[in-house]
């Protein structure tokens, strides 16, 4: 019987070991297959979501950019037309009620006044400037010299502001030009009644803009606006002004997104009047409404008719997104273009990264299975040896527990890993059963943990990686940024506390002689702060490119952000506009850190400027402006609170004094070296302590 029991135990043990190995391999294979399927499914879902999210984000930004720039242009032209209309109303009152006004003296310009800005008059051929009625009318409208001069000073791109009359005289405010005299030194006649702005206002009897014209004196391209003047109900003249188009062309260039984006302006006839492309379908003067591509012609017709929208079209053989929005007052449409491949490039990079991660995961799983198989074989050999040695000592009382254990083990298959053992044999069978239960419990926990950890890791990695790349692309990151400009040197860096942050810096040329400098800190951290940061950056730069002052730029930015700030987030901003040729830096501070300034023969010191309220916190805030005169070798250092408030393991802050010491360690160094000195000093002070706030710095040297 003992031999039979031994043989039976050997056979049963062998069967159990084989079954155990089989089911173990099968379970491991199932775990591998489940993991691989989930990984592939997650990859497909991420690809579909990120593709849609990327398209929605870029096209939304494209549409918002076109709408915002078109809105700014429309507001600029409306303001300009309003100024012309005010001059017309004032002139109408003078003609209708001359008894309320005195006689003003208006002189004809002299050659020695060339280049000076003043009120002056010209007249049509055949008009006698010494005629009594002419002199009387000129003295009457001369009361508007101040109005015309004020309007000329109001607009940077204004050619001149003027009043033309039916009697053939023209009162204008602007610089005295050489073109006022011919080659023989004779004063040149000019008939205002033949000018496009005069004729259109007289024909329409309302405030009207002309098509783009060449300026009469300078030949520069301009758009003119005219408003009719009446004596009672009798038409007597036109108030007008001409606006050069360089500023409009710069605004159009602001509608571009990224280096591969383009922008253009289409007039009411479907013709391209401005474009960042110099050739191809969108080159200047192209009549898109007659383009051989019917889809392009249809898009041009909708844009010319004043519609707004988003189209996906082939432009010069490249599929592009086109967002367009009307500039209603002049009948134009602003168009922002970006290639579809540019929109999809981040998604392709993301999917490549996910596929690499999946390959690494597959390799790791196969390695785990190989190790488990080796351990299992080792266990089988060991258990076989132990069975042979101990079989001779087994008795009949071990048969039932072993049979029961075999039955329970046999029931373990697939994902059915529930193992219950209620017997108490007090020997190795009991221990083996307990081991089986612990092993199956660990397997169930391990499978569940793998599925949850894999899904969470992929989701977080996708979101943060995408946000980090988007934010990094928004900030200037190539230095030197303006290699052909030797008048100054600039360097900046940002070290976010998390994968993305709320700090940002910016610098950009407003025109050839004006440079905008920005240092800002958005409330909060992470992705919400990064989104608010990108919106704030785009709006602030758009407002700055209008050519307004530093304070007015912050006023407009605050109005734009406060109008729909449902998240109640805000941003502190230091903003300055440097006139490069003179070194005059006009600044405004919206609740941001004080700047540090170093004069050429001194060291860095904190400049306690005037603080205003934060941007986005409250409607209607007006910011104050101050000026700093920079000389050769002067430097200005801008930073966010992450620098002075960096905290070490002893909960002590770095502070502004240590910051100034780091700056003055080598105060004569260039901007890049200065920022590195401060960064090294903060790192030495903080040590192994965790960074809690974004750290952003910018240094500017005036040469």
XYZ file of C-alpha atoms in Angstrom:
703
model
C 0.000 0.000 0.000
C 2.844 2.293 0.861
C 4.381 1.744 -2.557
C 1.031 2.335 -4.203
C 0.558 5.532 -2.240
C 4.074 6.597 -3.228
C 3.378 5.849 -6.868
C 0.019 7.590 -6.668
C 1.595 10.603 -4.927
C 4.353 10.732 -7.497
C 1.812 10.596 -10.308
C -0.471 13.146 -8.624
C 2.458 15.430 -7.813
C 3.670 15.222 -11.377
C 0.189 16.000 -12.702
C -0.218 18.909 -10.280
C 3.153 20.339 -11.217
C 2.361 20.032 -14.909
C -1.058 21.626 -14.440
C 0.408 24.333 -12.280
C 3.022 25.105 -14.901
C 0.457 25.014 -17.682
C -1.973 27.340 -15.946
C 0.822 29.598 -14.760
C 2.137 29.949 -18.317
C -1.411 30.416 -19.548
C -2.084 33.139 -16.946
C 1.163 34.899 -17.780
C 0.313 34.723 -21.463
C -3.151 36.134 -20.745
C -1.623 38.950 -18.682
C 0.736 39.715 -21.549
C -2.069 39.667 -24.128
C -4.320 41.856 -21.955
C -1.526 44.356 -21.387
C -0.616 44.485 -25.073
C -4.261 44.909 -26.153
C -4.854 47.666 -23.635
C -1.632 49.364 -24.683
C -2.611 49.267 -28.371
C -6.168 50.420 -27.591
C -4.873 53.282 -25.463
C -2.437 54.284 -28.212
C -5.258 54.440 -30.774
C -7.476 56.452 -28.415
C -4.629 58.868 -27.663
C -3.925 59.255 -31.387
C -7.578 60.036 -32.151
C -7.928 62.422 -29.199
C -4.615 64.244 -29.666
C -5.238 64.654 -33.413
C -8.634 66.242 -32.749
C -7.373 68.260 -29.784
C -4.409 69.584 -31.771
C -6.610 70.562 -34.717
C -9.174 72.210 -32.426
C -6.518 74.080 -30.491
C -4.537 75.396 -33.461
C -7.609 76.242 -35.567
C -9.221 77.920 -32.563
C -6.101 79.965 -32.011
C -5.923 80.722 -35.747
C -9.529 81.974 -35.775
C -9.000 83.961 -32.575
C -5.857 85.575 -33.999
C -7.607 86.572 -37.244
C -10.620 87.886 -35.324
C -8.481 89.797 -32.807
C -6.234 91.448 -35.400
C -9.249 92.309 -37.611
C -10.991 93.799 -34.570
C -7.943 95.944 -33.742
C -7.696 97.167 -37.363
C -11.417 97.930 -37.438
C -11.158 99.867 -34.163
C -8.143 101.780 -35.462
C -9.921 102.771 -38.691
C -13.124 103.625 -36.787
C -11.169 105.872 -34.420
C -9.416 107.453 -37.388
C -12.720 108.042 -39.218
C -14.189 109.466 -36.012
C -11.377 112.033 -35.769
C -11.994 113.082 -39.390
C -15.746 113.344 -38.709
C -15.098 115.569 -35.657
C -13.065 117.946 -37.833
C -15.916 117.994 -40.383
C -18.467 118.767 -37.652
C -16.279 121.582 -36.313
C -15.893 123.028 -39.833
C -19.675 122.771 -40.434
C -20.300 124.757 -37.252
C -17.796 127.435 -38.342
C -19.384 127.790 -41.785
C -22.922 127.797 -40.344
C -22.213 130.144 -37.418
C -19.188 132.270 -38.431
C -20.183 135.022 -35.987
C -19.130 132.775 -33.072
C -15.536 132.597 -34.298
C -12.766 135.094 -34.872
C -10.409 135.376 -37.814
C -7.265 133.235 -37.661
C -4.043 133.981 -39.495
C -2.891 131.291 -41.935
C 0.392 131.711 -43.789
C 1.754 130.083 -46.879
C 4.928 128.060 -46.050
C 8.380 129.400 -46.895
C 11.330 127.342 -48.130
C 13.295 127.848 -44.925
C 10.456 126.000 -43.107
C 10.969 122.730 -45.031
C 10.801 119.833 -42.581
C 8.905 121.791 -39.924
C 5.442 120.657 -38.821
C 2.870 123.439 -39.087
C -0.517 124.445 -40.412
C -0.306 125.706 -44.034
C -2.461 126.187 -47.076
C -2.293 125.480 -50.809
C -4.776 126.264 -53.561
C -5.905 125.215 -56.983
C -4.610 126.796 -60.156
C -6.721 129.842 -60.986
C -7.444 130.682 -57.339
C -6.167 134.103 -56.241
C -4.855 133.718 -52.669
C -5.135 137.491 -52.192
C -8.803 137.632 -53.133
C -10.849 139.179 -50.315
C -13.379 136.339 -50.198
C -10.634 133.735 -50.316
C -8.746 135.440 -47.498
C -11.931 135.756 -45.476
C -12.798 132.062 -45.921
C -9.231 131.034 -45.115
C -9.228 133.164 -41.954
C -12.540 131.558 -40.931
C -11.458 127.906 -41.350
C -8.065 128.835 -39.902
C -9.735 128.386 -36.528
C -9.305 124.632 -37.185
C -5.487 124.778 -37.321
C -5.277 123.458 -33.760
C -7.689 120.585 -34.516
C -5.726 119.528 -37.583
C -2.380 119.808 -35.788
C -3.688 117.779 -32.832
C -4.958 115.028 -35.151
C -1.603 114.905 -36.948
C 0.154 114.347 -33.630
C -2.378 111.658 -32.634
C -1.461 109.122 -35.355
C 2.129 107.962 -35.999
C 1.445 106.978 -39.609
C -0.543 110.090 -40.578
C 0.580 111.823 -43.780
C -1.454 114.998 -43.155
C -4.874 116.188 -41.950
C -6.691 118.781 -44.051
C -9.771 120.823 -44.952
C -10.566 121.244 -48.679
C -13.234 123.674 -49.939
C -15.392 124.117 -53.012
C -13.562 127.396 -53.650
C -10.337 125.429 -54.311
C -8.302 126.101 -51.160
C -6.746 123.472 -48.892
C -5.833 124.031 -45.227
C -3.590 121.248 -43.911
C -1.437 120.280 -40.923
C 1.764 118.376 -41.550
C 5.439 118.831 -42.360
C 6.456 121.448 -44.928
C 7.664 119.392 -47.907
C 10.175 120.172 -50.642
C 7.495 119.120 -53.139
C 5.565 122.348 -52.389
C 7.871 124.099 -54.912
C 8.776 123.119 -58.484
C 12.273 123.063 -59.967
C 11.969 126.794 -60.790
C 11.101 127.689 -57.221
C 7.443 128.402 -57.955
C 4.811 127.425 -55.388
C 2.935 124.396 -56.730
C -0.829 124.450 -57.063
C -3.000 121.644 -55.683
C -6.721 121.364 -56.322
C -8.354 119.511 -53.394
C -11.561 119.107 -55.410
C -9.803 116.619 -57.714
C -8.424 114.441 -54.918
C -10.060 110.969 -54.409
C -10.930 111.593 -50.736
C -12.725 114.853 -51.633
C -14.624 113.437 -54.593
C -15.787 110.307 -52.734
C -17.010 112.242 -49.672
C -18.828 114.718 -51.935
C -20.434 111.866 -53.901
C -21.469 109.701 -50.895
C -22.266 112.670 -48.581
C -20.915 110.695 -45.602
C -17.623 109.676 -44.007
C -15.869 107.520 -46.632
C -12.556 105.738 -47.160
C -10.808 105.648 -50.545
C -9.100 102.677 -52.084
C -5.351 102.477 -51.504
C -3.754 105.481 -53.227
C -0.271 106.935 -53.687
C 0.247 110.014 -51.507
C 0.197 113.205 -53.620
C 3.456 114.545 -52.177
C 5.559 111.552 -51.081
C 4.242 108.813 -53.366
C 3.940 106.427 -50.382
C 0.929 104.108 -50.292
C -1.867 105.414 -48.086
C -5.603 105.186 -47.482
C -7.532 108.441 -47.205
C -10.712 109.287 -45.334
C -13.034 112.219 -46.027
C -16.158 113.671 -44.352
C -18.441 116.319 -45.960
C -18.721 119.907 -44.613
C -21.908 121.947 -44.925
C -23.101 125.509 -44.520
C -26.575 124.729 -43.331
C -27.603 122.157 -45.951
C -25.225 123.411 -48.645
C -22.096 121.356 -49.335
C -19.008 123.580 -49.016
C -16.045 121.239 -48.588
C -14.502 118.080 -47.129
C -12.428 117.338 -44.011
C -9.927 114.571 -44.618
C -6.700 112.826 -43.640
C -4.333 110.296 -45.158
C -2.927 107.305 -43.259
C 0.237 105.554 -44.464
C -0.029 101.756 -44.631
C 3.219 100.588 -42.984
C 1.509 100.177 -39.587
C -1.379 98.254 -41.176
C 1.061 95.910 -42.867
C 2.773 95.254 -39.506
C -0.611 94.466 -37.924
C -1.314 92.039 -40.789
C 2.024 90.308 -40.066
C 0.930 89.874 -36.425
C -1.857 87.568 -37.642
C 0.759 84.909 -38.505
C 1.098 81.876 -36.216
C 4.596 80.438 -36.043
C 7.392 80.617 -38.591
C 5.449 78.571 -41.161
C 2.251 80.616 -40.896
C 1.263 83.433 -43.262
C -1.300 86.219 -43.374
C -2.834 88.579 -45.930
C -5.536 91.214 -46.365
C -8.197 90.995 -49.117
C -10.222 94.021 -50.219
C -13.909 94.131 -51.128
C -13.128 93.148 -54.734
C -11.424 89.903 -53.723
C -7.949 91.292 -54.396
C -4.900 90.670 -52.164
C -3.625 94.110 -51.044
C -1.150 92.951 -48.376
C 0.538 89.559 -47.973
C 3.448 87.954 -46.147
C 3.958 85.826 -49.269
C 5.781 87.478 -52.144
C 4.785 84.929 -54.790
C 2.188 82.269 -55.492
C -1.591 82.389 -55.205
C -1.501 84.830 -52.268
C 1.063 87.261 -53.655
C 0.114 90.981 -53.505
C -2.303 92.178 -56.231
C -3.607 88.645 -56.889
C -7.323 88.655 -57.781
C -8.363 85.625 -55.735
C -12.018 85.950 -56.630
C -11.037 84.919 -60.199
C -8.584 82.192 -59.135
C -8.716 79.058 -61.310
C -9.191 76.995 -58.132
C -12.952 77.223 -57.508
C -12.573 76.600 -53.774
C -10.087 79.467 -53.443
C -12.345 81.744 -55.512
C -15.340 80.805 -53.322
C -13.349 81.549 -50.163
C -12.273 84.945 -51.598
C -15.898 85.795 -52.454
C -17.027 85.069 -48.891
C -14.157 87.050 -47.397
C -14.795 89.981 -49.751
C -18.490 90.015 -48.811
C -17.644 90.514 -45.116
C -18.138 86.959 -43.847
C -15.879 85.298 -41.266
C -14.984 81.635 -40.970
C -12.406 78.840 -41.246
C -11.549 76.931 -44.464
C -9.252 74.001 -45.323
C -7.886 74.697 -48.831
C -4.954 73.851 -51.091
C -2.754 76.942 -51.471
C 0.148 76.586 -53.910
C -0.156 72.796 -53.640
C -0.078 72.752 -49.815
C -3.187 71.982 -47.718
C -3.676 74.893 -45.301
C -6.156 76.184 -42.730
C -7.365 79.740 -43.528
C -9.190 81.790 -40.873
C -10.699 85.063 -42.069
C -12.473 87.940 -40.347
C -13.790 91.240 -41.788
C -12.424 94.755 -41.212
C -15.896 96.140 -41.857
C -15.317 99.879 -41.935
C -12.955 99.701 -44.947
C -14.472 96.589 -46.573
C -11.352 94.445 -46.092
C -10.903 90.933 -44.717
C -7.880 89.774 -42.681
C -6.751 86.189 -43.360
C -4.444 84.030 -41.190
C -2.969 80.884 -42.809
C -1.120 77.844 -41.400
C -0.211 74.578 -43.214
C -2.107 71.488 -42.066
C 1.160 69.587 -41.708
C 2.322 72.148 -39.131
C -0.847 71.489 -37.118
C -0.320 67.722 -37.203
C 3.459 67.676 -36.609
C 3.232 67.659 -32.759
C 0.700 64.804 -32.920
C 3.030 62.735 -35.123
C 5.878 63.321 -32.675
C 3.588 62.334 -29.803
C 2.558 59.063 -31.483
C 6.200 58.208 -32.201
C 6.947 58.693 -28.507
C 3.963 56.508 -27.513
C 5.011 53.730 -29.913
C 8.552 53.808 -28.480
C 7.078 53.564 -24.977
C 4.904 50.598 -26.043
C 7.925 48.798 -27.493
C 9.799 49.279 -24.220
C 6.773 47.980 -22.286
C 6.494 44.900 -24.516
C 10.176 44.134 -24.004
C 9.808 44.484 -20.229
C 6.781 42.131 -20.168
C 8.613 39.454 -22.181
C 11.574 39.727 -19.811
C 9.256 39.228 -16.814
C 7.658 36.154 -18.453
C 11.058 34.598 -19.208
C 12.151 35.135 -15.612
C 8.884 33.665 -14.319
C 9.259 30.580 -16.551
C 12.781 30.014 -15.322
C 11.644 30.337 -11.700
C 8.723 28.046 -12.387
C 10.956 25.341 -13.898
C 13.299 25.667 -10.961
C 10.337 25.291 -8.604
C 9.063 22.227 -10.489
C 12.451 20.505 -10.243
C 12.731 21.344 -6.546
C 9.193 20.159 -5.804
C 9.791 16.906 -7.726
C 12.895 16.143 -5.648
C 11.083 16.952 -2.418
C 8.137 14.754 -3.466
C 10.409 11.760 -4.110
C 12.157 12.176 -0.747
C 9.016 12.715 1.331
C 6.639 10.282 -0.451
C 7.855 7.375 1.680
C 6.790 9.255 4.835
C 3.313 10.119 3.644
C 0.354 8.457 5.264
C -3.261 7.956 4.329
C -4.336 11.186 6.107
C -2.519 13.277 3.493
C -4.432 11.842 0.555
C -7.678 13.782 1.006
C -6.100 17.255 1.516
C -3.858 16.724 -1.473
C -6.779 15.616 -3.620
C -8.745 18.649 -2.497
C -5.818 20.940 -3.171
C -5.392 19.402 -6.611
C -9.034 20.029 -7.390
C -8.856 23.663 -6.306
C -5.689 24.257 -8.274
C -7.297 22.664 -11.309
C -10.119 25.212 -11.077
C -7.654 28.085 -11.478
C -7.740 29.131 -15.143
C -7.993 32.314 -17.231
C -9.013 35.268 -15.093
C -10.682 33.039 -12.443
C -8.021 33.364 -9.737
C -10.209 33.074 -6.591
C -8.606 30.420 -4.331
C -10.191 29.428 -0.966
C -8.690 26.902 1.503
C -10.556 26.060 4.734
C -8.665 22.893 5.725
C -6.260 22.898 8.667
C -3.805 20.056 8.174
C -0.984 21.743 10.049
C 1.641 20.507 7.592
C 3.222 21.282 4.221
C -0.127 20.842 2.430
C -1.507 23.697 4.531
C 1.506 25.844 3.723
C 1.233 25.003 0.023
C -2.455 25.963 -0.006
C -1.670 29.218 1.806
C 1.077 29.933 -0.737
C -1.360 29.317 -3.610
C -3.856 31.743 -2.104
C -1.217 34.450 -1.561
C 0.086 33.954 -5.079
C -3.360 34.238 -6.704
C -4.184 37.317 -4.591
C -0.912 38.943 -5.666
C -1.620 38.055 -9.294
C -5.061 39.700 -9.183
C -3.646 42.793 -7.475
C -0.719 42.894 -9.896
C -2.976 42.691 -12.977
C -5.258 45.439 -11.676
C -2.316 47.669 -10.694
C -0.654 47.233 -14.102
C -3.825 48.236 -15.963
C -4.458 51.317 -13.764
C -0.827 52.454 -13.680
C -0.389 52.058 -17.438
C -3.519 54.058 -18.274
C -2.747 56.852 -15.786
C 0.897 57.121 -16.813
C 0.067 57.399 -20.502
C -2.651 60.006 -19.904
C -0.506 62.242 -17.710
C 2.538 61.851 -19.957
C 0.560 62.799 -23.065
C -1.021 65.895 -21.500
C 2.113 67.265 -19.840
C 4.368 66.541 -22.797
C 1.991 68.317 -25.155
C 1.575 71.308 -22.819
C 5.347 71.631 -22.297
C 6.060 71.716 -26.041
C 3.283 74.235 -26.735
C 4.441 76.609 -23.976
C 8.123 76.358 -24.970
C 7.265 77.227 -28.576
C 5.409 80.394 -27.452
C 8.465 82.018 -25.819
C 11.475 83.441 -27.701
C 14.184 80.792 -27.374
C 16.818 81.588 -29.997
C 19.664 83.854 -28.874
C 20.753 86.315 -30.019
C 17.172 87.046 -31.157
C 18.123 89.963 -33.423
C 21.659 89.171 -34.670
C 21.688 92.158 -37.042
C 20.911 94.675 -34.267
C 24.142 95.759 -32.544
C 22.523 98.497 -30.422
C 21.609 96.096 -27.623
C 22.064 92.607 -26.192
C 19.324 90.532 -24.560
C 19.011 87.119 -22.924
C 16.189 85.392 -21.026
C 15.331 82.027 -19.478
C 12.421 80.326 -17.718
C 12.575 77.383 -15.298
C 8.987 76.249 -14.460
C 8.267 74.642 -11.083
C 6.133 72.031 -12.847
C 6.174 70.684 -16.417
C 4.424 73.904 -17.445
C 4.225 77.233 -15.661
C 2.530 80.606 -15.496
C 5.584 82.869 -15.862
C 6.489 84.305 -19.222
C 8.847 86.794 -20.790
C 8.776 88.361 -24.221
C 10.603 90.856 -26.386
C 9.738 92.071 -29.856
C 10.415 94.925 -32.271
C 7.387 97.192 -32.521
C 9.130 99.003 -35.363
C 12.755 99.576 -36.386
C 13.332 101.998 -33.483
C 11.137 100.577 -30.718
C 11.634 97.382 -28.734
C 9.009 95.951 -26.377
C 10.170 94.176 -23.165
C 7.807 92.013 -21.068
C 8.139 90.140 -17.769
C 4.970 88.586 -16.321
C 3.715 86.109 -13.719
C 0.271 84.455 -13.932
C -1.507 83.485 -10.727
C -1.520 79.747 -10.070
C 0.561 76.890 -11.449
C 0.410 74.083 -13.991
C -1.718 73.801 -17.123
C -4.408 76.428 -16.163
C -1.691 79.021 -15.555
C 0.044 78.049 -18.819
C -3.195 78.525 -20.811
C -3.855 81.935 -19.205
C -0.199 82.827 -19.827
C -0.479 82.124 -23.592
C -3.671 84.189 -23.884
C -2.105 87.090 -21.925
C 1.053 87.000 -24.067
C -0.832 87.116 -27.388
C -3.159 89.954 -26.256
C -0.352 92.054 -24.744
C 1.850 91.778 -27.841
C -1.094 92.559 -30.143
C -1.921 95.702 -28.129
C 1.757 96.746 -28.045
C 2.102 96.463 -31.846
C -0.509 99.214 -32.245
C 2.240 101.668 -31.335
C 0.589 102.944 -28.143
C 2.429 103.855 -24.942
C 3.432 101.342 -22.267
C 0.588 102.432 -19.965
C -2.008 102.382 -22.754
C -0.836 98.893 -23.784
C -1.495 97.629 -20.234
C -4.854 99.462 -20.187
C -6.012 97.674 -23.352
C -4.604 94.320 -22.210
C -6.429 94.633 -18.873
C -9.693 95.539 -20.618
C -9.387 92.524 -22.943
C -8.583 90.029 -20.157
C -11.065 91.425 -17.611
C -14.001 91.422 -20.022
C -14.408 87.618 -19.927
C -12.221 86.475 -17.008
C -14.591 83.882 -15.532
C -11.699 81.959 -13.915
C -10.753 85.057 -11.859
C -7.094 84.505 -12.735
C -4.763 87.484 -13.042
C -1.250 88.308 -14.199
C 1.374 90.738 -12.895
C 3.228 92.501 -15.721
C 6.219 94.788 -16.094
C 6.185 96.269 -19.637
C 8.590 98.702 -21.264
C 9.012 100.277 -24.695
C 12.600 101.256 -25.544
C 13.299 103.922 -28.141
C 16.508 102.332 -29.422
C 17.983 105.454 -30.998
C 17.752 107.560 -27.790
C 17.783 105.026 -24.962
C 14.509 106.367 -23.600
C 12.632 103.499 -21.883
C 8.951 104.166 -21.099
C 7.626 101.675 -18.547
C 4.482 100.632 -16.694
C 4.164 98.154 -13.806
C 1.002 96.133 -13.093
C 1.761 94.703 -9.637
C 5.073 93.060 -10.700
C 8.475 92.866 -8.973
C 10.704 95.967 -9.011
C 13.332 95.884 -11.785
C 17.059 96.054 -11.038
C 19.126 98.623 -12.982
C 22.878 98.951 -13.438
C 24.374 102.117 -14.790
C 27.562 101.792 -16.858
C 29.798 103.013 -14.008
C 27.830 101.469 -11.122
C 26.331 98.275 -9.844
C 22.857 96.716 -9.919
C 20.280 98.390 -7.657
C 16.549 97.879 -7.150
C 14.492 100.532 -8.957
C 11.287 101.095 -6.963
C 8.879 102.129 -9.684
C 5.169 102.983 -9.622
C 2.963 99.913 -9.148
C -0.499 99.532 -10.611
C -3.158 96.867 -10.020
C -2.715 93.381 -11.531
C -3.894 92.704 -15.111
C -7.263 90.903 -15.343
C -8.267 91.733 -11.762
C -10.682 94.613 -12.403
C -12.202 96.496 -15.363
C -11.286 100.119 -16.078
C -7.895 100.252 -14.298
C -5.608 102.990 -15.639
C -1.872 102.405 -15.356
C 0.758 105.048 -14.798
C 3.840 105.388 -16.943
C 7.382 106.421 -16.043
C 10.598 106.878 -18.047
C 14.133 105.586 -17.580
C 16.961 107.082 -19.633
C 19.456 104.357 -20.609
C 23.008 105.288 -21.553
C 25.773 103.262 -23.213
C 26.547 100.197 -21.079
C 23.453 100.432 -18.856
C 21.653 97.194 -18.022
C 18.196 96.306 -16.714
C 17.336 93.005 -14.995
C 13.719 91.734 -14.899
C 12.510 88.716 -12.921
C 9.512 87.012 -11.328
C 8.953 86.345 -7.605
C 10.289 82.812 -8.053
C 13.838 84.275 -7.787
C 13.715 86.240 -4.469
C 11.191 83.784 -2.965
C 13.216 80.633 -3.724
C 13.269 78.702 -0.425
C 15.896 76.353 1.013
C 15.412 73.362 3.326
C 15.452 75.704 6.351
C 12.450 77.622 4.924
C 14.549 80.740 4.303
C 14.032 82.856 1.177
C 16.778 83.778 -1.280
C 15.730 87.467 -1.159
C 16.565 90.513 -3.257
C 19.850 91.194 -1.399
C 21.317 87.817 -2.425
C 19.956 88.416 -5.948
C 21.797 91.772 -6.159
C 24.971 90.144 -4.810
C 24.779 87.496 -7.547
C 24.247 90.202 -10.205
C 27.109 92.353 -8.903
C 29.460 89.356 -8.612
C 30.423 90.090 -12.230
C 28.323 93.162 -13.072
C 30.263 93.901 -16.268
C 29.432 90.478 -17.767
C 26.978 90.039 -20.640
C 23.262 89.274 -20.081
C 23.643 85.493 -20.554
C 26.470 85.255 -17.994
C 24.562 87.471 -15.509
C 21.485 85.224 -15.660
C 23.656 82.137 -15.212
C 25.288 83.716 -12.127
C 21.864 84.356 -10.561
C 20.625 80.861 -11.455
C 23.758 79.250 -9.940
C 23.404 81.369 -6.794
C 19.756 80.305 -6.371
C 20.646 76.640 -6.954
C 23.460 76.786 -4.349
C 21.134 78.460 -1.838
C 18.144 76.138 -2.373
C 20.165 72.940 -2.449
C 17.966 69.822 -2.452
C 14.784 71.717 -1.486
C 11.841 71.393 -3.884
C 11.179 74.285 -6.271
C 7.696 75.658 -5.484
C 7.475 78.559 -7.953
C 8.431 79.288 -11.564
C 11.744 81.134 -11.955
C 11.987 83.504 -14.931
C 14.644 86.148 -15.690
C 15.542 88.594 -18.486
C 18.566 90.885 -18.804
C 18.874 93.728 -21.329
C 22.079 95.675 -22.076
C 21.924 98.972 -23.978
C 24.955 99.413 -26.212
